[in-house]
Amino acid sequence: MISLVLTKNVNKIVFDEYLEFANLIKEEFNKKFNKSFETKYFFYEESNVNDLEGSVIIILSGGVDVYPEFYNYDVLYEEYLYKFDKNRDEFELELLEKYHKKVPIFGICRGIQVINVYFKGTLFQHLPYDVKGIVIDNSHKIYPEIQDFNARRKLRHVIYGKFFEELKEIVNDVNELKLVNSRHHQAIKKLADNFEILALAKDGIIEIIRHNNYPILAVQIRIKFFVSHFNV
């Protein structure tokens, strides 16, 4: 079972995108293991972590900010933070505790952040305030003045790093993959121990990480998935 963890409050457009993404991962796992897995999604509000038993991979999706107390910080810029959801934080941290040693875990956006927090890393709470000059060519920026949802989703910037070097043997043009959709106001500050950085934005913000010992891969951006990047 390919397990996708979401919130019931997710926008339908985003939900469909995550489900499509999960199905791409399913196709890769089907090929890798020569089996036929199903895709199943779980709204954390209606689920128990035990419901994910039998997963061959767990996908943690995007959403609201991780509450700062979980990485031992005070709330610094409350007016710029999205509303928190401690229940979701606790659910996903419990999920990571139960499965991180035995099930591949893939994090997207908030997913990379909660994974880093679980492993004792920290986060920038609001990039424009935490890192002076961080918004280079509008990378990462959330535009409150842009009201059209689809227009906001078209923001793009370039990333680089080891991730693409590892793809050269299986992809004809890795440069096509370097232009990504990444719109967020938080990011990894202190990288948790035993993770390696696979990709960065040109302003130094971490975009893709992988655990050195466990099958955990996480991205700040949405990029085509490759099973080859898992330590499995």
Short mmCIF file of C-alpha atoms in Angstrom, two decimals:
data_model
loop_
_atom_site.label_atom_id
_atom_site.label_comp_id
_atom_site.label_asym_id
_atom_site.label_seq_id
_atom_site.Cartn_x
_atom_site.Cartn_y
_atom_site.Cartn_z
CA MET A 1 0.00 0.00 0.00
CA ILE A 2 1.25 3.46 -0.99
CA SER A 3 0.04 5.61 1.93
CA LEU A 4 -0.58 9.34 1.55
CA VAL A 5 -1.15 11.37 4.75
CA LEU A 6 -3.27 14.52 4.37
CA THR A 7 -5.63 16.82 6.22
CA LYS A 8 -9.36 17.02 5.49
CA ASN A 9 -8.90 20.77 4.96
CA VAL A 10 -6.71 20.29 1.89
CA ASN A 11 -7.77 22.21 -1.22
CA LYS A 12 -9.22 19.88 -3.89
CA ILE A 13 -6.71 21.03 -6.50
CA VAL A 14 -3.84 20.26 -4.13
CA PHE A 15 -5.44 16.97 -3.08
CA ASP A 16 -5.64 15.86 -6.70
CA GLU A 17 -2.00 16.83 -7.24
CA TYR A 18 -0.85 14.83 -4.23
CA LEU A 19 -2.89 11.82 -5.31
CA GLU A 20 -1.42 12.02 -8.81
CA PHE A 21 2.03 12.24 -7.26
CA ALA A 22 1.33 9.22 -5.04
CA ASN A 23 0.26 7.26 -8.12
CA LEU A 24 3.55 8.10 -9.83
CA ILE A 25 5.36 6.72 -6.81
CA LYS A 26 3.14 3.64 -6.96
CA GLU A 27 4.19 3.05 -10.56
CA GLU A 28 7.86 3.22 -9.59
CA PHE A 29 7.41 0.84 -6.67
CA ASN A 30 5.42 -1.56 -8.87
CA LYS A 31 8.32 -1.66 -11.31
CA LYS A 32 11.00 -1.90 -8.64
CA PHE A 33 9.37 -4.76 -6.73
CA ASN A 34 7.39 -6.33 -9.59
CA LYS A 35 4.16 -6.12 -7.61
CA SER A 36 0.85 -4.31 -7.84
CA PHE A 37 0.40 -1.91 -4.92
CA GLU A 38 -2.67 0.19 -4.21
CA THR A 39 -2.67 3.91 -3.38
CA LYS A 40 -4.55 4.82 -0.22
CA TYR A 41 -4.91 8.21 1.43
CA PHE A 42 -5.42 8.90 5.13
CA PHE A 43 -6.88 12.05 6.63
CA TYR A 44 -5.03 12.32 9.92
CA GLU A 45 -8.18 13.65 11.63
CA GLU A 46 -9.91 10.31 10.99
CA SER A 47 -6.94 7.98 11.30
CA ASN A 48 -4.72 6.19 13.78
CA VAL A 49 -1.05 5.60 13.07
CA ASN A 50 -1.75 1.87 13.25
CA ASP A 51 -3.97 2.25 10.18
CA LEU A 52 -0.81 2.62 8.12
CA GLU A 53 0.45 -0.87 8.91
CA GLY A 54 1.25 -2.66 5.68
CA SER A 55 2.53 0.48 3.92
CA VAL A 56 5.41 0.04 1.50
CA ILE A 57 5.95 3.81 1.60
CA ILE A 58 4.40 6.67 3.59
CA ILE A 59 4.08 10.12 2.02
CA LEU A 60 3.81 13.16 4.31
CA SER A 61 2.16 16.05 2.46
CA GLY A 62 2.18 19.83 2.81
CA GLY A 63 0.11 22.00 5.11
CA VAL A 64 0.26 24.40 8.03
CA ASP A 65 3.39 25.32 9.98
CA VAL A 66 4.91 22.96 12.53
CA TYR A 67 4.39 24.42 16.01
CA PRO A 68 7.74 25.84 17.22
CA GLU A 69 7.62 24.14 20.62
CA PHE A 70 8.31 20.85 18.82
CA TYR A 71 11.76 22.15 17.91
CA ASN A 72 12.26 24.05 21.18
CA TYR A 73 11.58 27.55 19.85
CA ASP A 74 9.16 30.26 20.86
CA VAL A 75 6.71 31.66 18.32
CA LEU A 76 8.67 34.56 16.81
CA TYR A 77 6.47 36.07 14.10
CA GLU A 78 2.93 35.09 14.89
CA GLU A 79 1.41 37.51 12.40
CA TYR A 80 3.29 35.79 9.55
CA LEU A 81 2.70 32.19 10.57
CA TYR A 82 -0.06 30.05 9.19
CA LYS A 83 -2.36 28.68 11.83
CA PHE A 84 -0.86 25.74 13.67
CA ASP A 85 -2.32 22.28 14.09
CA LYS A 86 -0.71 20.57 17.06
CA ASN A 87 -2.88 17.51 16.56
CA ARG A 88 -1.42 17.01 13.10
CA ASP A 89 2.09 17.61 14.43
CA GLU A 90 1.60 14.99 17.11
CA PHE A 91 0.07 12.51 14.67
CA GLU A 92 2.94 12.80 12.19
CA LEU A 93 5.63 12.76 14.88
CA GLU A 94 4.06 9.61 16.33
CA LEU A 95 3.91 8.14 12.82
CA LEU A 96 7.60 8.84 12.31
CA GLU A 97 8.43 7.26 15.65
CA LYS A 98 6.55 4.09 14.72
CA TYR A 99 7.61 3.65 11.09
CA HIS A 100 10.84 5.50 10.31
CA LYS A 101 13.07 2.46 10.85
CA LYS A 102 11.04 0.03 8.79
CA VAL A 103 9.03 1.87 6.10
CA PRO A 104 10.36 4.26 3.45
CA ILE A 105 9.08 7.76 4.16
CA PHE A 106 8.80 10.56 1.63
CA GLY A 107 8.12 14.14 2.79
CA ILE A 108 6.87 17.04 0.67
CA CYS A 109 6.96 20.71 1.79
CA ARG A 110 5.64 20.55 5.37
CA GLY A 111 6.73 16.89 5.19
CA ILE A 112 10.43 17.77 4.95
CA GLN A 113 10.00 20.19 7.84
CA VAL A 114 8.27 17.78 10.22
CA ILE A 115 10.82 15.08 9.37
CA ASN A 116 13.67 17.46 10.19
CA VAL A 117 11.97 18.43 13.44
CA TYR A 118 11.42 14.80 14.44
CA PHE A 119 15.15 14.16 14.06
CA LYS A 120 15.99 17.22 16.22
CA GLY A 121 16.60 19.76 13.49
CA THR A 122 15.12 23.29 13.51
CA LEU A 123 13.26 25.58 11.12
CA PHE A 124 13.33 29.15 9.91
CA GLN A 125 9.95 30.44 11.03
CA HIS A 126 9.68 33.21 8.41
CA LEU A 127 12.39 33.39 5.78
CA PRO A 128 12.28 37.13 4.99
CA TYR A 129 12.81 37.91 8.70
CA ASP A 130 15.12 35.07 9.67
CA VAL A 131 17.56 35.40 6.76
CA LYS A 132 18.25 38.86 5.41
CA GLY A 133 17.98 38.98 1.64
CA ILE A 134 16.78 35.38 1.42
CA VAL A 135 14.20 36.02 -1.29
CA ILE A 136 16.47 36.06 -4.34
CA ASP A 137 14.53 36.39 -7.62
CA ASN A 138 11.42 35.76 -5.53
CA SER A 139 12.48 32.19 -4.70
CA HIS A 140 10.26 30.62 -2.04
CA LYS A 141 8.16 33.75 -1.72
CA ILE A 142 4.48 33.58 -0.83
CA TYR A 143 2.64 36.42 -2.52
CA PRO A 144 -0.30 37.62 -0.41
CA GLU A 145 -1.07 40.18 -3.09
CA ILE A 146 -1.69 37.46 -5.69
CA GLN A 147 -5.20 36.23 -5.02
CA ASP A 148 -5.55 33.84 -7.93
CA PHE A 149 -4.66 30.35 -6.68
CA ASN A 150 -3.43 29.05 -10.05
CA ALA A 151 -1.28 32.14 -10.61
CA ARG A 152 0.51 31.56 -7.30
CA ARG A 153 1.20 27.95 -8.25
CA LYS A 154 3.14 29.02 -11.35
CA LEU A 155 6.08 30.42 -9.38
CA ARG A 156 9.33 28.69 -10.29
CA HIS A 157 13.02 28.77 -9.37
CA VAL A 158 16.15 26.73 -10.00
CA ILE A 159 17.75 24.25 -7.59
CA TYR A 160 21.01 22.32 -7.85
CA GLY A 161 23.00 19.60 -6.12
CA LYS A 162 23.82 15.92 -5.81
CA PHE A 163 20.25 14.90 -6.58
CA PHE A 164 20.77 15.71 -10.24
CA GLU A 165 24.20 14.12 -10.46
CA GLU A 166 22.59 10.85 -9.36
CA LEU A 167 20.00 11.14 -12.11
CA LYS A 168 22.35 11.53 -15.05
CA GLU A 169 22.46 7.80 -15.76
CA ILE A 170 18.67 7.47 -16.07
CA VAL A 171 17.49 10.89 -17.30
CA ASN A 172 18.41 12.46 -20.63
CA ASP A 173 18.29 16.11 -19.54
CA VAL A 174 18.47 16.77 -15.80
CA ASN A 175 18.33 20.52 -16.44
CA GLU A 176 14.62 20.18 -17.17
CA LEU A 177 14.12 18.99 -13.59
CA LYS A 178 16.03 21.84 -11.96
CA LEU A 179 13.26 24.39 -12.51
CA VAL A 180 10.82 23.68 -9.70
CA ASN A 181 7.65 24.91 -8.02
CA SER A 182 8.53 25.98 -4.48
CA ARG A 183 6.38 28.46 -2.57
CA HIS A 184 6.96 28.51 1.17
CA HIS A 185 7.89 30.90 3.98
CA GLN A 186 9.54 28.30 6.24
CA ALA A 187 12.49 26.00 5.63
CA ILE A 188 15.15 23.94 7.36
CA LYS A 189 17.47 25.99 9.55
CA LYS A 190 19.61 23.43 11.40
CA LEU A 191 19.69 20.17 9.47
CA ALA A 192 19.10 17.15 11.68
CA ASP A 193 22.01 14.78 12.27
CA ASN A 194 22.59 11.92 9.81
CA PHE A 195 20.89 13.66 6.89
CA GLU A 196 22.64 14.69 3.69
CA ILE A 197 21.65 17.59 1.48
CA LEU A 198 20.80 16.51 -2.06
CA ALA A 199 19.72 19.89 -3.44
CA LEU A 200 19.77 23.59 -2.59
CA ALA A 201 18.22 26.72 -3.99
CA LYS A 202 20.75 29.25 -5.20
CA ASP A 203 20.22 31.32 -2.03
CA GLY A 204 21.30 28.35 0.10
CA ILE A 205 17.89 27.16 1.28
CA ILE A 206 17.77 23.37 1.61
CA GLU A 207 15.38 21.79 -0.90
CA ILE A 208 16.02 18.02 -0.80
CA ILE A 209 17.43 15.80 1.98
CA ARG A 210 18.01 12.08 2.52
CA HIS A 211 18.77 10.13 5.67
CA ASN A 212 22.08 8.30 5.69
CA ASN A 213 20.79 5.20 7.47
CA TYR A 214 17.02 4.99 7.07
CA PRO A 215 14.91 5.04 3.86
CA ILE A 216 13.80 8.65 4.25
CA LEU A 217 13.76 11.17 1.41
CA ALA A 218 12.18 14.62 1.64
CA VAL A 219 11.75 17.61 -0.63
CA GLN A 220 10.75 21.22 -0.05
CA ILE A 221 9.56 21.32 -3.65
CA ARG A 222 7.51 19.19 -5.97
CA ILE A 223 9.74 17.29 -8.32
CA LYS A 224 9.42 14.07 -10.23
CA PHE A 225 10.02 11.18 -7.86
CA PHE A 226 12.76 8.60 -8.36
CA VAL A 227 12.92 5.44 -6.24
CA SER A 228 16.66 5.30 -6.92
CA HIS A 229 17.16 8.13 -4.40
CA PHE A 230 15.92 6.01 -1.50
CA ASN A 231 18.35 4.01 0.63
CA VAL A 232 16.35 0.83 -0.01
#
